[in-house]
CSV table of C-alpha atoms in Angstrom, one decimal:
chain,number,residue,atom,x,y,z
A,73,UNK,CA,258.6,112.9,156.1
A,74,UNK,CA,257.5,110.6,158.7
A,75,UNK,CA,259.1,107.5,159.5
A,76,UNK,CA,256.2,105.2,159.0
A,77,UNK,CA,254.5,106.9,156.0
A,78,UNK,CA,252.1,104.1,155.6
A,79,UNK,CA,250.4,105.2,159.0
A,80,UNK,CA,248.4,108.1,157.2
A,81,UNK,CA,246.5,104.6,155.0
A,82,UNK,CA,246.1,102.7,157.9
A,83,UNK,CA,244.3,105.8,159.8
A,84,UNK,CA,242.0,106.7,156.4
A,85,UNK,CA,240.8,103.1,157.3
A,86,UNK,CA,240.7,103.7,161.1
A,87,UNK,CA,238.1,106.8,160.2
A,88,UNK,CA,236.0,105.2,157.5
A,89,UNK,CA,235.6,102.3,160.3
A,90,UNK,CA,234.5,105.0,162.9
A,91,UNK,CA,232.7,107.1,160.0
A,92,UNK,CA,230.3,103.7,159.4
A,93,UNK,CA,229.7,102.5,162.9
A,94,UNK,CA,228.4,106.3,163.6
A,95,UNK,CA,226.4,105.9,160.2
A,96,UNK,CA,224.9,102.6,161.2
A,97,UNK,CA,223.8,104.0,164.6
A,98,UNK,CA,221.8,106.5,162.7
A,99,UNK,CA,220.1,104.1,160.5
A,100,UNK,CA,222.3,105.0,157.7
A,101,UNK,CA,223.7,102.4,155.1
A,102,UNK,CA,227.5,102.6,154.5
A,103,UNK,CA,229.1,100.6,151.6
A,104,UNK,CA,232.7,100.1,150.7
A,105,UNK,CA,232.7,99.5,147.1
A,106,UNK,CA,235.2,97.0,146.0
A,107,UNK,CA,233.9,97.0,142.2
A,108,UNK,CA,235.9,99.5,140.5
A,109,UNK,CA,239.4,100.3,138.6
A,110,UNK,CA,241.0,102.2,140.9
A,111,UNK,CA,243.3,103.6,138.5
A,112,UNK,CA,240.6,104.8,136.2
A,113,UNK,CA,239.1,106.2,139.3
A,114,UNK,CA,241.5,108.4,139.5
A,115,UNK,CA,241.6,109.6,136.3
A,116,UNK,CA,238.1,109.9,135.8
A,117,UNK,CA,238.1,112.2,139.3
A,118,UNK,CA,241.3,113.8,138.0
A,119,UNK,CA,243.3,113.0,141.5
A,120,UNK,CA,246.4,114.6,141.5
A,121,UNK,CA,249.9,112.7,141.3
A,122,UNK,CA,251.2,110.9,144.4
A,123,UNK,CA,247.5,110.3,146.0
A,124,UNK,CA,246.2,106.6,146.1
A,125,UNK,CA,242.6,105.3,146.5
A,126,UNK,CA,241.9,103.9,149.8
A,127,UNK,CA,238.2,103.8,150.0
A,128,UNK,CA,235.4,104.6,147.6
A,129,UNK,CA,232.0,104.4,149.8
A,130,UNK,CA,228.2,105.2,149.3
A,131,UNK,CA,226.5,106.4,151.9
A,132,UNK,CA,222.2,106.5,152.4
A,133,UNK,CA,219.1,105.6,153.7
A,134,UNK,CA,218.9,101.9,153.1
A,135,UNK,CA,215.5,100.8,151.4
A,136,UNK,CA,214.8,97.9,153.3
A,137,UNK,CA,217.1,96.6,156.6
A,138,UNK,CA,218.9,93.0,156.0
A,139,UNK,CA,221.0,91.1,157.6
A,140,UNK,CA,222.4,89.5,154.5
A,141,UNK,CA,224.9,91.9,152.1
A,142,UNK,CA,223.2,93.1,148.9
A,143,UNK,CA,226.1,91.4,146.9
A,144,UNK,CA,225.6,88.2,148.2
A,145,UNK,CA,221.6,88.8,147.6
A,146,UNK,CA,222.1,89.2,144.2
A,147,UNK,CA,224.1,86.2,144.0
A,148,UNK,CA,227.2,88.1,143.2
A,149,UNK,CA,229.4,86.5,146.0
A,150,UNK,CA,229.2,84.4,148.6
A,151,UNK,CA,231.0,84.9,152.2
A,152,UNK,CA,233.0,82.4,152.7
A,153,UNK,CA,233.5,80.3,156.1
A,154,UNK,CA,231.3,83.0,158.0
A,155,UNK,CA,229.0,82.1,160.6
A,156,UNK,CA,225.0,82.7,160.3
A,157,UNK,CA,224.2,85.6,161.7
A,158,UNK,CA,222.1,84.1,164.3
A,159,UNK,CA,225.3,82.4,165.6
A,160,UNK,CA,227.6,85.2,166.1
């Protein structure tokens, strides 16, 4: 029992963060998919009791390289308040 439990999520993220940079650098295409119940995840994947989702990700060779987010390609969202990419 650790006195911050909530330190084991925060470094899940802290490794998917370094597991996509190191992706990227190879020319590999990370996503973070953000479409999904999580809770029927979990079911469907039979996770046991007391686990919890933190990332679902695909991982491959992108077919074409853009700037622009395939959501926002396909007119699914929009970023908000972000800069161009030109600008940052």
């Amino acid at each position: 029992a650790g006195t911050m439990p909530e330190m084991r999520r925060y470094s899940v993220v802290g490794a998917i963060t370094q597991f996509w940079l190191m992706a990227r650098s190879f020319g590999l295409g990370v996503g973070w998919v953000s479409i999904l119940d999580p809770d029927r995840l979990s079911r469907d994947l039979d996770v046991p009791d007391g686990w919890t989702l933190v990332g679902y990700l695909c991982v491959g060779w992108p077919e074409t390289e853009t700037d622009t987010p395939e959501l926002e390609r396909a007119g699914w969202e929009n970023r908000r308040g972000a800069l161009p990419v030109e600008t940052r």
